[in-house]
PDB file of C-alpha atoms in Angstrom:
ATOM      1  CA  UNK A   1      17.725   1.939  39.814  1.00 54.00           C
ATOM      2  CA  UNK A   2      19.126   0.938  36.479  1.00 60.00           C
ATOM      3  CA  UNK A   3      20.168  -2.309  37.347  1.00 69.00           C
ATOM      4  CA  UNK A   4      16.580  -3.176  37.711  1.00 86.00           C
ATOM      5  CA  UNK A   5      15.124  -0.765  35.511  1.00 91.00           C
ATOM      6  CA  UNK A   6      12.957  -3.243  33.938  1.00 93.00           C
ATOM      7  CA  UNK A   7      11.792  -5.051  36.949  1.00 94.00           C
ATOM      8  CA  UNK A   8      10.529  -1.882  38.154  1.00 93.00           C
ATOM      9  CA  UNK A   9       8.790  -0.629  34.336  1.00 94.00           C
ATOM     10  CA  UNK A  10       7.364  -3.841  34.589  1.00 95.00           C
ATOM     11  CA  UNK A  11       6.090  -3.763  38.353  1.00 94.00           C
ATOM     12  CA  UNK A  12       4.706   0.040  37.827  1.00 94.00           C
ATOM     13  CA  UNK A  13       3.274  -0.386  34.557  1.00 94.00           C
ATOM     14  CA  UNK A  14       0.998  -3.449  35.823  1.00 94.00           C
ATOM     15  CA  UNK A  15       0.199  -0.670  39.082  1.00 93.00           C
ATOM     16  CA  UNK A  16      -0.453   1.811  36.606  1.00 93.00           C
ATOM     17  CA  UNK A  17      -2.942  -0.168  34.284  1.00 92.00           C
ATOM     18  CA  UNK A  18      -4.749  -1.675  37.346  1.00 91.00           C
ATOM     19  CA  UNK A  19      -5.345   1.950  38.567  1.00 89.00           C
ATOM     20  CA  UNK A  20      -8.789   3.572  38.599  1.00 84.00           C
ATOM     21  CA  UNK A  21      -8.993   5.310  35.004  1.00 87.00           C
ATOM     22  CA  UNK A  22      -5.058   3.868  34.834  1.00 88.00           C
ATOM     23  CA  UNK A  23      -3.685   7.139  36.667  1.00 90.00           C
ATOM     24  CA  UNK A  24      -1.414   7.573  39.354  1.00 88.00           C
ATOM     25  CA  UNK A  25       0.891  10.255  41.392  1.00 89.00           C
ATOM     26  CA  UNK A  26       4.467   9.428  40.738  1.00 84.00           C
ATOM     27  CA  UNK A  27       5.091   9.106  44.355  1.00 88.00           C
ATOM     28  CA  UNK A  28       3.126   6.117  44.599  1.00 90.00           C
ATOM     29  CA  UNK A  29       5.772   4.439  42.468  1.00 91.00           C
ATOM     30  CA  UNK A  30       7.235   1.314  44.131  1.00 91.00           C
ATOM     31  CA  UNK A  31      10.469  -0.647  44.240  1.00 87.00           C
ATOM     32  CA  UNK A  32      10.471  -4.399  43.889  1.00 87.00           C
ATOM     33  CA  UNK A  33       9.979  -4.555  48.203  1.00 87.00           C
ATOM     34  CA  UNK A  34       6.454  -2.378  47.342  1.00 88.00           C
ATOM     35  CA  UNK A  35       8.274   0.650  48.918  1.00 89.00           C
ATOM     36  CA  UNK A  36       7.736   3.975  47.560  1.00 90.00           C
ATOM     37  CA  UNK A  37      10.397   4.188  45.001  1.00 87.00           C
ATOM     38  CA  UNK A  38      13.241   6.684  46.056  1.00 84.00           C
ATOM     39  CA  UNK A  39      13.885   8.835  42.410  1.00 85.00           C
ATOM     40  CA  UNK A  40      10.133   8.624  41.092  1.00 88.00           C
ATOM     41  CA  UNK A  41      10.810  11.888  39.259  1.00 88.00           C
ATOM     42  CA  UNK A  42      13.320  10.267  37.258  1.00 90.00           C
ATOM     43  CA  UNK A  43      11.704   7.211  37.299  1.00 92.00           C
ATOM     44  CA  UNK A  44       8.601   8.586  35.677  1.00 91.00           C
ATOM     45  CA  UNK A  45      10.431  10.607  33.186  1.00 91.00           C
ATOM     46  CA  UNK A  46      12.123   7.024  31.795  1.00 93.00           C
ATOM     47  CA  UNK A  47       8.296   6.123  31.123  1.00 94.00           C
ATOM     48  CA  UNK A  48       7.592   9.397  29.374  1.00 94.00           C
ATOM     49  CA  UNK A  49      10.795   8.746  26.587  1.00 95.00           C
ATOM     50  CA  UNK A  50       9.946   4.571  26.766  1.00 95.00           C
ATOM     51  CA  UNK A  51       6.054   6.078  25.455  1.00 95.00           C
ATOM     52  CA  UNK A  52       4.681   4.302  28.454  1.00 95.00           C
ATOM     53  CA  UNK A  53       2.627   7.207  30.518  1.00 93.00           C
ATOM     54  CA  UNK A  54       2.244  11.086  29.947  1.00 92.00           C
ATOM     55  CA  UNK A  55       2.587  13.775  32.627  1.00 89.00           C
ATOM     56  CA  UNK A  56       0.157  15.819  33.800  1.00 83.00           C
ATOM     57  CA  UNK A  57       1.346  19.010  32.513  1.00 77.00           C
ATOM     58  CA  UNK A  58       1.248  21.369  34.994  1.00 73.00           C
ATOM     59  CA  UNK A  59       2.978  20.127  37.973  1.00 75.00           C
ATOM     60  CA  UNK A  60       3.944  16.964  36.488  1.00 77.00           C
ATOM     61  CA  UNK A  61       3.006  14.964  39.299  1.00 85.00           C
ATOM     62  CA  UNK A  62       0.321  12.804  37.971  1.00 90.00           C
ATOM     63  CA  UNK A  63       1.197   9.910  35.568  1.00 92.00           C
ATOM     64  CA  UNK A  64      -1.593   8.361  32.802  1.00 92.00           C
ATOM     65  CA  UNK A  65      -1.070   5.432  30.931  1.00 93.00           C
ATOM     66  CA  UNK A  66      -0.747   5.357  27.239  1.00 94.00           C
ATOM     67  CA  UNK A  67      -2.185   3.229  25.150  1.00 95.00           C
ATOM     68  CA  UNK A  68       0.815   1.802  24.422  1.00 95.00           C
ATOM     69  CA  UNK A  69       1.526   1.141  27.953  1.00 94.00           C
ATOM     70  CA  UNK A  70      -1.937   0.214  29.091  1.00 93.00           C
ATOM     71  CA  UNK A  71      -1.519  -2.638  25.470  1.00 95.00           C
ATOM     72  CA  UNK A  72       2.282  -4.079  26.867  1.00 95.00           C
ATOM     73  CA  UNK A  73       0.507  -4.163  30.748  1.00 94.00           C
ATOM     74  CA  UNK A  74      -2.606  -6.414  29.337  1.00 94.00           C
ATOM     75  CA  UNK A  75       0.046  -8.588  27.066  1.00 93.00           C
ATOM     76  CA  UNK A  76       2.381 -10.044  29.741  1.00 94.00           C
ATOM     77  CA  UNK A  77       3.737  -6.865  30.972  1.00 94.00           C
ATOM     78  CA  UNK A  78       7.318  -4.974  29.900  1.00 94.00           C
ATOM     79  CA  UNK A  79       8.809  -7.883  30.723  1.00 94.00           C
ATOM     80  CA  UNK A  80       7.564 -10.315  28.322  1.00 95.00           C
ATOM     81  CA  UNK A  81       7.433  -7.313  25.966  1.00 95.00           C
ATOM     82  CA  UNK A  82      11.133  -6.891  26.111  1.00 95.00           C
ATOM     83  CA  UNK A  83      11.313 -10.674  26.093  1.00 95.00           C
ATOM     84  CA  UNK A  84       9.534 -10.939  22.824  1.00 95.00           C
ATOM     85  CA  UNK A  85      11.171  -7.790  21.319  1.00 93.00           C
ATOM     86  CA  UNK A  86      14.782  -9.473  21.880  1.00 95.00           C
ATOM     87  CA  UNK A  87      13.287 -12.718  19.988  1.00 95.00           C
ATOM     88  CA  UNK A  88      12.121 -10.859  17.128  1.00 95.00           C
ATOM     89  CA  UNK A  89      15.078  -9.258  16.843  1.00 95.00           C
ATOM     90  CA  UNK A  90      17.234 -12.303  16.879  1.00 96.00           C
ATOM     91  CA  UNK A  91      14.814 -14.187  14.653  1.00 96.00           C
ATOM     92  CA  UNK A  92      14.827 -10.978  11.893  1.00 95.00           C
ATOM     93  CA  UNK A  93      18.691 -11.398  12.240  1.00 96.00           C
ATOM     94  CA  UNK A  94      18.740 -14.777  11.154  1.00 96.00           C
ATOM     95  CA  UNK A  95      16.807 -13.868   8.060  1.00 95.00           C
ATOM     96  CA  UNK A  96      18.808 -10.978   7.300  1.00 96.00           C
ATOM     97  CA  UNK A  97      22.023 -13.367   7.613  1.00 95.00           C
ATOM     98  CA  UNK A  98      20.315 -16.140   5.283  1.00 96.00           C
ATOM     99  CA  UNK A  99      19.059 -13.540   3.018  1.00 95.00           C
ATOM    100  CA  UNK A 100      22.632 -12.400   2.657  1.00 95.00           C
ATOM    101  CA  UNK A 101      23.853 -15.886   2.492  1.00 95.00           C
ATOM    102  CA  UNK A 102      21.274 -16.444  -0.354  1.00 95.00           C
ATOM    103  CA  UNK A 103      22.032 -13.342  -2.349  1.00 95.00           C
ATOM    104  CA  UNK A 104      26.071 -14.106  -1.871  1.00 94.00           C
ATOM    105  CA  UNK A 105      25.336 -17.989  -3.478  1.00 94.00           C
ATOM    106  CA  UNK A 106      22.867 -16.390  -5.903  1.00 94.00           C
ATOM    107  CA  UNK A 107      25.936 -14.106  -7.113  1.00 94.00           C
ATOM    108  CA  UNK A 108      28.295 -16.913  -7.384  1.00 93.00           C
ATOM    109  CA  UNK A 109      26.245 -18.370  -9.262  1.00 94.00           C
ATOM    110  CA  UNK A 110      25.606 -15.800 -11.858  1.00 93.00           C
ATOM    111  CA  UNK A 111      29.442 -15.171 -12.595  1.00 93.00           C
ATOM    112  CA  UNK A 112      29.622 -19.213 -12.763  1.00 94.00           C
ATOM    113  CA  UNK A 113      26.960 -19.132 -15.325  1.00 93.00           C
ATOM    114  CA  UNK A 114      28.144 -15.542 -16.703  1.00 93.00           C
ATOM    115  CA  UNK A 115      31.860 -17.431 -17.654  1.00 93.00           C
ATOM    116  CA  UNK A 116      29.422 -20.455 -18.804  1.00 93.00           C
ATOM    117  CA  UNK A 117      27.991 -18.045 -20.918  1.00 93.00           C
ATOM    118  CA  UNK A 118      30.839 -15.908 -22.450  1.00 93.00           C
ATOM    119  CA  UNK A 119      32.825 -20.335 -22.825  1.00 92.00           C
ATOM    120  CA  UNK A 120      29.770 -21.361 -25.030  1.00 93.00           C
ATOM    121  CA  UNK A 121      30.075 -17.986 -26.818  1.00 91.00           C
ATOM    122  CA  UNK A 122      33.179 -18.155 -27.871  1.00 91.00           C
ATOM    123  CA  UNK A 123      32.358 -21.784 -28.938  1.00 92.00           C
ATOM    124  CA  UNK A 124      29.228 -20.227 -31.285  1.00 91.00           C
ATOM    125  CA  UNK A 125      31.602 -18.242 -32.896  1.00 89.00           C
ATOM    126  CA  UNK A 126      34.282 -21.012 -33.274  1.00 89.00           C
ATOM    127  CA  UNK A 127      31.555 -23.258 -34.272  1.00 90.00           C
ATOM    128  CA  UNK A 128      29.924 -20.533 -36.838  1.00 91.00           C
ATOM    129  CA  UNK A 129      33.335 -19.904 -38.591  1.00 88.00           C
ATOM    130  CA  UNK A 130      33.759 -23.738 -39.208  1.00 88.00           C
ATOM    131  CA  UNK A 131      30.316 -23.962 -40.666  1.00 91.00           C
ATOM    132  CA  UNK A 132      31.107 -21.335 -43.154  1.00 89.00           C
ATOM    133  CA  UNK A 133      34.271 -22.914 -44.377  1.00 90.00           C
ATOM    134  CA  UNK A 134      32.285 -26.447 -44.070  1.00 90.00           C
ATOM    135  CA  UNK A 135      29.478 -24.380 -46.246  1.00 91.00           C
ATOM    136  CA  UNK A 136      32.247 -22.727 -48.876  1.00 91.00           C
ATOM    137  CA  UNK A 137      33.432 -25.983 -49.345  1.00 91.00           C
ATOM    138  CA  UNK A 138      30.206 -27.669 -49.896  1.00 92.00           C
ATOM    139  CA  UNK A 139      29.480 -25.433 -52.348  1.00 91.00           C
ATOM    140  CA  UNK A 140      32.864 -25.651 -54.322  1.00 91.00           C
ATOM    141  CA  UNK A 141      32.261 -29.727 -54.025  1.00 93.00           C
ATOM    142  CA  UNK A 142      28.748 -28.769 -55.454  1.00 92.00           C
ATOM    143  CA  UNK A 143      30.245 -26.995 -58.373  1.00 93.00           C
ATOM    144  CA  UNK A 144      32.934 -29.558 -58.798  1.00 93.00           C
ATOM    145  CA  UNK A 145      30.365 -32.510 -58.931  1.00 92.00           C
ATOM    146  CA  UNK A 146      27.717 -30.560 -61.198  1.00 93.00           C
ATOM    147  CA  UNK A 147      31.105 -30.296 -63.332  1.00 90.00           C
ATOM    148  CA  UNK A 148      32.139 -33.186 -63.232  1.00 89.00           C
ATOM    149  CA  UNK A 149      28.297 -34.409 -64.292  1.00 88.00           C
ATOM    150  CA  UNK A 150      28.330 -32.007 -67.614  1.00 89.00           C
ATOM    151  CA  UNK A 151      31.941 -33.234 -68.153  1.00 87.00           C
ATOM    152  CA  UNK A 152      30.745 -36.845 -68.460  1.00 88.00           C
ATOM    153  CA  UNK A 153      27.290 -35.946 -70.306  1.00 86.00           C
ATOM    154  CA  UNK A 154      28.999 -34.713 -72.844  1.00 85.00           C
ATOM    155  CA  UNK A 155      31.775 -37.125 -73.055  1.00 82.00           C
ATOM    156  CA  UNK A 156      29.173 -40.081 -73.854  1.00 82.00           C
ATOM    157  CA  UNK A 157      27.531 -38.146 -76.742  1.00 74.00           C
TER     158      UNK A 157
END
């Protein structure tokens, strides 16, 4: 049966939502042939954990769709379900993988721009010592000239 598990969810759950009130004994589960399916116990117990049907609960004879079954049955059956499923998940692992590629550029980036950063820093600081000494002298050649200007003012008198 597990070989064509699926085949058969699908084939049962399309039985089980064309059903009157979408309810049906387990033994009128069929293989792929429309045979009465040899393990429906089993069979109908995979449903119960896959949310598909509940069991009556007495005897536990009786399956009834879910609404979760009876909405994968109306939408292109378990098959396409599990079709769609595996595409979503493929398609959410692509953007998981691009994400990561993203975030892995966006960090190679930062430390580029974090040494950027920390180069042009040291460079302020280079650049702000020179202007002080440009600025010290500036002011001594200030002084010197202003000197120089009194020197000569009061030469000519």
């Amino acid at each position: 049966m597990q070989e064509n598990i699926n085949e058969l969810i699908d084939i049962n759950l399309k039985l089980l939502a064309e059903s009157k009130f979408g309810k049906l004994f387990r033994i009128d589960f069929v293989d792929e042939n429309n045979k009465r399916l040899r393990d429906s116990k089993r069979f109908a117990e995979i449903l119960v954990k896959k949310n598909l049907i509940d069991l009556e609960p007495t005897k536990k004879m009786r399956c009834d769709i879910t609404e979760y079954g009876f909405n994968i049955a109306q939408n292109g059956g378990w098959l396409n379900f599990i079709s769609t499923q595996k595409a979503e998940r493929k398609k959410a692992e692509q953007e998981n993988r691009e994400k990561e590629n993203l975030e892995l550029e966006l960090a190679k980036s930062n430390l580029e721009a974090n040494k950027l950063n920390k180069k042009i820093a040291k460079q302020n600081a280079k650049n702000e010592k020179n202007n002080r000494i440009a600025t010290w002298i500036n002011v001594v050649i200030g002084i010197i000239n202003i000197g120089l200007l009194i020197w000569q003012i009061l030469k000519n008198k």
